XYZ file of N, CA and C in Angstrom:
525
model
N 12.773 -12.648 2.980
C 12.786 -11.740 4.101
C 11.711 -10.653 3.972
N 11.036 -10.516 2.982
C 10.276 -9.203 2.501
C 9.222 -9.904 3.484
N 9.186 -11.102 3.178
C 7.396 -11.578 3.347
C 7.633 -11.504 5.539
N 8.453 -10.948 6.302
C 8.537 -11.534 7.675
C 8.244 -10.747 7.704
N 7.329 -10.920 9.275
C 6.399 -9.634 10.167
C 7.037 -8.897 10.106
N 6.602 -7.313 10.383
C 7.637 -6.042 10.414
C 6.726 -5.592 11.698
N 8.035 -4.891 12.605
C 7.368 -3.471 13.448
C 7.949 -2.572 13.430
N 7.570 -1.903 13.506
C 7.682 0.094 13.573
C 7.659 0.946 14.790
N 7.475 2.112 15.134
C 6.905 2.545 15.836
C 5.434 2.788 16.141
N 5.089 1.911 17.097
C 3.778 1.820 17.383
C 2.951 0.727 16.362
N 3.390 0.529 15.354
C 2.617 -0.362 14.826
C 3.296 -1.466 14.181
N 2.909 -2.165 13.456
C 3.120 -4.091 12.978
C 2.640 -3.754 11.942
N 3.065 -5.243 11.251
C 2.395 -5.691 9.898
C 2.347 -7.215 9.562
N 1.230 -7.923 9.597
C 1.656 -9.237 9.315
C 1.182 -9.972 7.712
N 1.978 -10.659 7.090
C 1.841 -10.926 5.798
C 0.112 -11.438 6.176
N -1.047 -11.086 5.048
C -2.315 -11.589 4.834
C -2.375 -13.226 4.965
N -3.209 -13.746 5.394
C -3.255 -14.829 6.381
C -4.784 -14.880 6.127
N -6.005 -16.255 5.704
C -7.261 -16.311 5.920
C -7.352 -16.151 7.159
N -6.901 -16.192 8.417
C -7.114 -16.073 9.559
C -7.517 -14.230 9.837
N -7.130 -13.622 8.840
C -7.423 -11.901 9.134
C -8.242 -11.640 7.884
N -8.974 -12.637 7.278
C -10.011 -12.417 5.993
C -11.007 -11.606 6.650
N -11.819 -11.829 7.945
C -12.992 -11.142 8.151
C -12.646 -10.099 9.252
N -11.823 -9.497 9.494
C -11.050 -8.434 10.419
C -11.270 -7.271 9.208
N -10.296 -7.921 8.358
C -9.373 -6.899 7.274
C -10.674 -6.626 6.212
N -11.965 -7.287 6.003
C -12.953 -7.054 4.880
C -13.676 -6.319 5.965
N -13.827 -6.387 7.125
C -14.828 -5.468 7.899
C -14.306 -3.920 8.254
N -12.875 -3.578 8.460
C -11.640 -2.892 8.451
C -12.034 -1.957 7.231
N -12.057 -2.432 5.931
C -12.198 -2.029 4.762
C -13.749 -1.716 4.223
N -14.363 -2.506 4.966
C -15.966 -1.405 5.064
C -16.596 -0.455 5.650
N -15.320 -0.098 6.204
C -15.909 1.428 6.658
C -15.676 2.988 6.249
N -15.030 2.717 5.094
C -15.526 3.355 4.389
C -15.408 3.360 3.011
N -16.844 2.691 2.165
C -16.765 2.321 0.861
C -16.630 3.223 0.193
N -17.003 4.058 0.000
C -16.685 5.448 -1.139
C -15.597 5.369 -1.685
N -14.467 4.959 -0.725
C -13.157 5.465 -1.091
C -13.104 4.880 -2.007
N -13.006 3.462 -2.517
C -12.890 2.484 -3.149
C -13.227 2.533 -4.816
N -13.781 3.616 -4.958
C -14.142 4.662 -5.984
C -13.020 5.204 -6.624
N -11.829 5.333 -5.849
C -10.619 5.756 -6.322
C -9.478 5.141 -6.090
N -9.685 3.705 -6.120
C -8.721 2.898 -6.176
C -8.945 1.796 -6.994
N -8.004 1.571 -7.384
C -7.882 0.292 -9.163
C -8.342 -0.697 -8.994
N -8.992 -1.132 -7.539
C -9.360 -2.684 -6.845
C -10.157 -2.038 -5.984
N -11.727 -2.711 -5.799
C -12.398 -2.787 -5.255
C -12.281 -3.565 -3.416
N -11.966 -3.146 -3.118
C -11.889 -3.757 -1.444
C -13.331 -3.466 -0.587
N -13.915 -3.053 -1.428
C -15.368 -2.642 -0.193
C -15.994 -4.073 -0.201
N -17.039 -4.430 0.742
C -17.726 -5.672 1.124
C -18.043 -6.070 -0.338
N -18.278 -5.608 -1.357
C -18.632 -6.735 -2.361
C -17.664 -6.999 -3.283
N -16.188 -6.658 -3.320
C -15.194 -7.065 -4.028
C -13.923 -7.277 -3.078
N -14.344 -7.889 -1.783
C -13.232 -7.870 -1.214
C -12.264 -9.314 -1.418
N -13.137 -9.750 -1.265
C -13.128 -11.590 -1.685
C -11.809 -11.538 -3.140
N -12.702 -11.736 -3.926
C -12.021 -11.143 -5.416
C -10.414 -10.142 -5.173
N -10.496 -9.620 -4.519
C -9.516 -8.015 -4.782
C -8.155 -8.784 -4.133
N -8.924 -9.057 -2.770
C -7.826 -10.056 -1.790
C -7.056 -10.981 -2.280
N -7.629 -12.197 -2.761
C -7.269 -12.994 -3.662
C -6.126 -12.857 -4.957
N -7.048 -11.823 -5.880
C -6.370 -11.524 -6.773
C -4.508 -10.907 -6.152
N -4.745 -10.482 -4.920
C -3.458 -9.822 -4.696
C -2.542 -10.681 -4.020
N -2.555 -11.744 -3.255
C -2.239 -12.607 -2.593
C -2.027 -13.791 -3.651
N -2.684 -14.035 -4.692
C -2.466 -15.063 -5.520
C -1.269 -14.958 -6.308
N -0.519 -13.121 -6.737
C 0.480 -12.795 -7.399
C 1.562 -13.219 -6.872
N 2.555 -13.934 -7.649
C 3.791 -14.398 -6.132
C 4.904 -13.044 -6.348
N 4.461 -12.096 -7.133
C 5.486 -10.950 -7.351
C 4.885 -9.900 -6.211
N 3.609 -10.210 -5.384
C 3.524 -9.294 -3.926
C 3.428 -10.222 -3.059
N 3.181 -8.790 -1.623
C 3.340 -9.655 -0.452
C 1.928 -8.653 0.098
N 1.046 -9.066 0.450
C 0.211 -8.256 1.146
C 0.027 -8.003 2.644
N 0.231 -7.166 3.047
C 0.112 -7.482 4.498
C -0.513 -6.317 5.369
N -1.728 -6.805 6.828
C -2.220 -5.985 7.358
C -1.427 -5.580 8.195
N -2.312 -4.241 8.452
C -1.245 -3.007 9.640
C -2.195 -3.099 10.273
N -1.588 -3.054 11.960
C -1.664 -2.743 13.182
C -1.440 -1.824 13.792
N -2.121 -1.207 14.570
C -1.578 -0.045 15.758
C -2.085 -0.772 16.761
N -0.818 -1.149 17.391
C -0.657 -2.076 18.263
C -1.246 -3.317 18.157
N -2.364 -3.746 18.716
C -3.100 -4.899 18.913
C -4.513 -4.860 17.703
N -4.387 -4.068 17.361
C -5.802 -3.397 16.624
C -5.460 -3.426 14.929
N -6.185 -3.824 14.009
C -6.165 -3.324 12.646
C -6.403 -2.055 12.249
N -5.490 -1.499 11.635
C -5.313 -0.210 10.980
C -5.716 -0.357 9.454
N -5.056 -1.108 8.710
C -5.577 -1.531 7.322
C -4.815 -2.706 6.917
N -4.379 -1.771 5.434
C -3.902 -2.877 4.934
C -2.416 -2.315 3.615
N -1.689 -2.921 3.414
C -0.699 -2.555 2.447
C 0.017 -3.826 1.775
N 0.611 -3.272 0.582
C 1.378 -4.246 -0.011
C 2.335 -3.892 -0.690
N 3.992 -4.953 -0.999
C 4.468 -4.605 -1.728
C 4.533 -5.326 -2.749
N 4.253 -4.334 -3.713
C 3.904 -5.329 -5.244
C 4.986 -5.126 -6.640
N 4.466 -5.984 -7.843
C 5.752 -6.340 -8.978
C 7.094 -6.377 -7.942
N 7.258 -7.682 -6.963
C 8.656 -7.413 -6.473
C 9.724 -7.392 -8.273
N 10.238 -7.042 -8.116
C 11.704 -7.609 -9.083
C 12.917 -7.019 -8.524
N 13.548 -8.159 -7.852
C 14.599 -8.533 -7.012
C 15.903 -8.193 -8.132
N 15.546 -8.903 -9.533
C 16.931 -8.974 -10.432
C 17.080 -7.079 -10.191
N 16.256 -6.512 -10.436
C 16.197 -5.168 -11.042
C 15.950 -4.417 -8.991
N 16.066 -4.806 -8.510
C 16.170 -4.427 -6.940
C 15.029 -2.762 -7.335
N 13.786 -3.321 -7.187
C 12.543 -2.918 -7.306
C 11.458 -3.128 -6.732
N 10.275 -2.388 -6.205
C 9.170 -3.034 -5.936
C 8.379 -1.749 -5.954
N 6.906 -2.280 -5.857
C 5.943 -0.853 -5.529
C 5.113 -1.327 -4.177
N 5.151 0.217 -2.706
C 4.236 -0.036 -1.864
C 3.142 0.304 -2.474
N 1.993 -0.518 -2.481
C 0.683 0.374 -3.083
C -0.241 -0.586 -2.099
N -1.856 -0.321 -2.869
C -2.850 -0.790 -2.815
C -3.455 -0.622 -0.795
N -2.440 0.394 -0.539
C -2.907 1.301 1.023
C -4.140 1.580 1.566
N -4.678 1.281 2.558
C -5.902 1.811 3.373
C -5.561 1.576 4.587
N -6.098 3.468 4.551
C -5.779 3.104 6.898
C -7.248 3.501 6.856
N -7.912 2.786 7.787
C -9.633 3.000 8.664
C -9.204 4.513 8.950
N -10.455 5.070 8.664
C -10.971 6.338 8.933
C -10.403 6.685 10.463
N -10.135 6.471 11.225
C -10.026 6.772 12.407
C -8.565 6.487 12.470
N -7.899 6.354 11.693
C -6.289 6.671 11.664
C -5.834 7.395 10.352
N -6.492 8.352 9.804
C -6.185 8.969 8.806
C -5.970 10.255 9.846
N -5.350 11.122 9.127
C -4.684 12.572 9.900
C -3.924 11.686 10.993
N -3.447 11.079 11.426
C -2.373 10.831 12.433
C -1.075 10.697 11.458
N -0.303 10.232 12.298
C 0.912 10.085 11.816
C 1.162 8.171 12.128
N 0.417 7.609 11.861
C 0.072 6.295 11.525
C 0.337 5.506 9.984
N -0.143 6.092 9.386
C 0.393 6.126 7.391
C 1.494 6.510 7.378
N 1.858 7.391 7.797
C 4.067 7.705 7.653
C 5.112 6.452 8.822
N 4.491 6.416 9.982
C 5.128 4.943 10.856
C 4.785 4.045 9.597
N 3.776 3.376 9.564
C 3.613 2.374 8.767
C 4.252 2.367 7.556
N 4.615 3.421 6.794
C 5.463 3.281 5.834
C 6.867 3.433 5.773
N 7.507 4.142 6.989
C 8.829 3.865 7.632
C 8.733 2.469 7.620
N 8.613 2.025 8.382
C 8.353 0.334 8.424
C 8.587 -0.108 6.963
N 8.016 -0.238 6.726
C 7.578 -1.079 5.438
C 8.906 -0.458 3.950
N 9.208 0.678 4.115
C 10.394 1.258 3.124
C 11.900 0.509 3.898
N 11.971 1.224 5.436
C 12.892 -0.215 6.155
C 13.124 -1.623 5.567
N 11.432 -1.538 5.393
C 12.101 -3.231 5.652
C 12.396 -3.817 4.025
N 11.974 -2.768 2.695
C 12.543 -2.887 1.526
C 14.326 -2.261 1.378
N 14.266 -1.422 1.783
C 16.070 -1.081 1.886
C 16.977 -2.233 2.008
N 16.302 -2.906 3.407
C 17.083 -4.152 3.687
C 17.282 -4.752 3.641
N 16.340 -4.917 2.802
C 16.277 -6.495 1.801
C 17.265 -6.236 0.505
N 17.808 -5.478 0.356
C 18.340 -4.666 -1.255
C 17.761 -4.131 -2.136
N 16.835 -4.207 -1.743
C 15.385 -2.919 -2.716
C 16.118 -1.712 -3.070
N 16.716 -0.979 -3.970
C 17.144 0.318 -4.414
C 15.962 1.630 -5.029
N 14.834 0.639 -5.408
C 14.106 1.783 -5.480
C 12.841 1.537 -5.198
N 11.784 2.471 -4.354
C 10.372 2.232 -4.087
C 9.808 2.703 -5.241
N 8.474 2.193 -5.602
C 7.751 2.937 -6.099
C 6.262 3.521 -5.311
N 5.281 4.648 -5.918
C 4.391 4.547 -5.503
C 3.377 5.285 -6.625
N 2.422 4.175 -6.849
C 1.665 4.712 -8.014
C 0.067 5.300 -7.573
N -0.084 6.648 -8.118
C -1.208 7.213 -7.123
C -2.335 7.696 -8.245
N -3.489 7.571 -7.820
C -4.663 8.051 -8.982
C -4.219 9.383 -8.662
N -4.497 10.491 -10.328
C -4.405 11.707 -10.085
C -5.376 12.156 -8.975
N -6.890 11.239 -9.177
C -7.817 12.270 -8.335
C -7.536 12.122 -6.667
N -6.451 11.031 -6.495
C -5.938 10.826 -5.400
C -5.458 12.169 -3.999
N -6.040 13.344 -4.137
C -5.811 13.982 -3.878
C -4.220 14.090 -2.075
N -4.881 13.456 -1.259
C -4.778 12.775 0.209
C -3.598 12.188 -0.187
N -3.567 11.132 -0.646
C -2.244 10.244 -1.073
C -0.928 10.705 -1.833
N -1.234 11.637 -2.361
C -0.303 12.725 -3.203
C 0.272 13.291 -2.359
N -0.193 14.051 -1.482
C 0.284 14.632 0.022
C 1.218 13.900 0.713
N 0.405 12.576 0.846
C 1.023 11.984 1.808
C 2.497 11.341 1.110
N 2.347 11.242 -0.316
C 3.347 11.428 -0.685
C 4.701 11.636 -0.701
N 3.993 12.970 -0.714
C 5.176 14.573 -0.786
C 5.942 15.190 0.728
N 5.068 14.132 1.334
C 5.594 14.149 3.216
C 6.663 13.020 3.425
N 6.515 12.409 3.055
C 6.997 11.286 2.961
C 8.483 11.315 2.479
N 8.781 12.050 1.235
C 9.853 13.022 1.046
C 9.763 11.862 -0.692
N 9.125 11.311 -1.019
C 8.831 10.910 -2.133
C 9.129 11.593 -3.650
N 9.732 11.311 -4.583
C 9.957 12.334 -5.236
C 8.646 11.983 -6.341
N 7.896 12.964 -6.966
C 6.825 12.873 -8.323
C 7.567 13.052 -9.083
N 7.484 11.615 -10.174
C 8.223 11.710 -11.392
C 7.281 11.867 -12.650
N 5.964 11.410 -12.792
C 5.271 11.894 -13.400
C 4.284 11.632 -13.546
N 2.954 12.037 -15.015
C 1.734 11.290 -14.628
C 1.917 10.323 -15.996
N 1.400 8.888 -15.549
C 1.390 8.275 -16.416
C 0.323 8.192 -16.933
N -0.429 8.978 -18.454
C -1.617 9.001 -18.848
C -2.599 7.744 -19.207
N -3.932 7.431 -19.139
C -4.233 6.571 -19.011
C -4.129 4.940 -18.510
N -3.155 5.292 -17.781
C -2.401 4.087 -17.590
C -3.379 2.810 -17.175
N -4.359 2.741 -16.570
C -5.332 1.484 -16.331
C -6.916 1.884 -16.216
N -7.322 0.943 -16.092
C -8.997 0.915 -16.142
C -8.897 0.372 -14.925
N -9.351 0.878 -14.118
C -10.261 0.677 -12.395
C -11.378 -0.560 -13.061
N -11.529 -1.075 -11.724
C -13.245 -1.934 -11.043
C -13.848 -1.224 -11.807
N -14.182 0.306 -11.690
C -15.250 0.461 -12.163
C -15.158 1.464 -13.299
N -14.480 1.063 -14.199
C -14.407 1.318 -15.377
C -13.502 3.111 -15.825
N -13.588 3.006 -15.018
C -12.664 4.462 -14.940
C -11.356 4.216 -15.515
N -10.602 5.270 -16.453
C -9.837 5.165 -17.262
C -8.722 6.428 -16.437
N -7.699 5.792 -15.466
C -7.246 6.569 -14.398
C -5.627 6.828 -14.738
N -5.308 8.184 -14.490
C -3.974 8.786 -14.780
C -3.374 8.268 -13.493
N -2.513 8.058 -13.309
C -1.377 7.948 -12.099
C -0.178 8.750 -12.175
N -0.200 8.974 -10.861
C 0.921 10.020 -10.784
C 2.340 8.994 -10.101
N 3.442 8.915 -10.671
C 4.115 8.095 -10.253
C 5.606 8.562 -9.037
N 5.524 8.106 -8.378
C 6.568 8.808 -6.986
C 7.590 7.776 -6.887
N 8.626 8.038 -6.767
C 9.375 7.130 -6.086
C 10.479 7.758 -4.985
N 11.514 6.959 -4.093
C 11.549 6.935 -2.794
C 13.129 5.919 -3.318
N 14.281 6.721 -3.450
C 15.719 5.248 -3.722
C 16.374 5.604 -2.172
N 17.231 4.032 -2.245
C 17.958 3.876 -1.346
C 18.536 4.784 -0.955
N 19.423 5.275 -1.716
C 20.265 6.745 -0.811
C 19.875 8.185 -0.908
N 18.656 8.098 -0.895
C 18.171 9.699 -0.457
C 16.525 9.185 0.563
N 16.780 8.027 0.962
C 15.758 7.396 2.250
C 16.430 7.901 3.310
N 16.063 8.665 4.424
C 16.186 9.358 5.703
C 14.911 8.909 6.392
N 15.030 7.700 7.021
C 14.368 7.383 8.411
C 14.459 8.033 9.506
């Protein structure tokens, strides 16, 4: 049930599909910089690779967001573990032109919905410290910061990145 389309208010999500390979890599080139601060390269020259690698895991589900008819980005929920009623939303990008809306909080109503209901008891969300934006969005979200996990991975590009770790349980979720 994790892996079925979801909608929200105002927006969708449909599990990653080669049919949205060159939508979702053109979606994600607009703005490469970011990609600088995330553990996977998604800009035009690691999108191929990044995609793959995430879609090949059978412990996620990747799937693009919509506002309405249109691509917004992209999200996933990843390490499902069902025994341990767990998962993490991560690996997030909304196009520049839906950042400051309230597009990233629908889309993640959605998407926390549709883990509750499946029996998911706890979200996770793992954020680079220099993540500044995402920390926020966080803390809006009503997410609780549990801590930073020091060094915890090496990025694409070699960066040796702290994460700040949030999570989001079943009975203190207010949709």
């Amino acid at each position: 049930m994790l892996s079925r389309p979801m909608t929200g208010d105002g927006c969708g999500a449909e599990l990653f599909r080669e049919a949205h390979f060159e939508g979702l890599k053109a979606a994600c080139a607009e703005d490469p910089e970011i990609w600088k601060i995330y553990a996977n390269n998604f800009g035009p020259d690691g999108f191929r690779a990044s995609i793959d690698g995430y879609v090949s895991n059978p412990r996620n589900r990747t799937f693009v967001l919509f506002e309405r008819d249109e691509i917004a980005g992209m999200s996933s929920f990843l390490g499902i573990d069902e025994a341990h009623q767990v998962l993490e939303i991560g690996g997030t990008y909304c196009r520049p032109k839906f950042r400051g809306t309230d597009f990233n909080r629908r889309a993640k109503d959605m998407m926390l919905r549709r883990a509750f209901d499946c029996g998911i008891r706890r979200v996770e969300f793992r954020v680079d410290a220099r993540n500044g934006r995402s920390q926020a969005a966080m803390k809006k979200l009503g997410a609780v910061r549990e801590g930073v996990m020091r060094a915890d991975r090496i990025t694409w590009t070699g960066h040796i990145r702290d994460t700040v770790l949030f999570a989001i349980l079943k009975d203190e979720y207010d949709a």
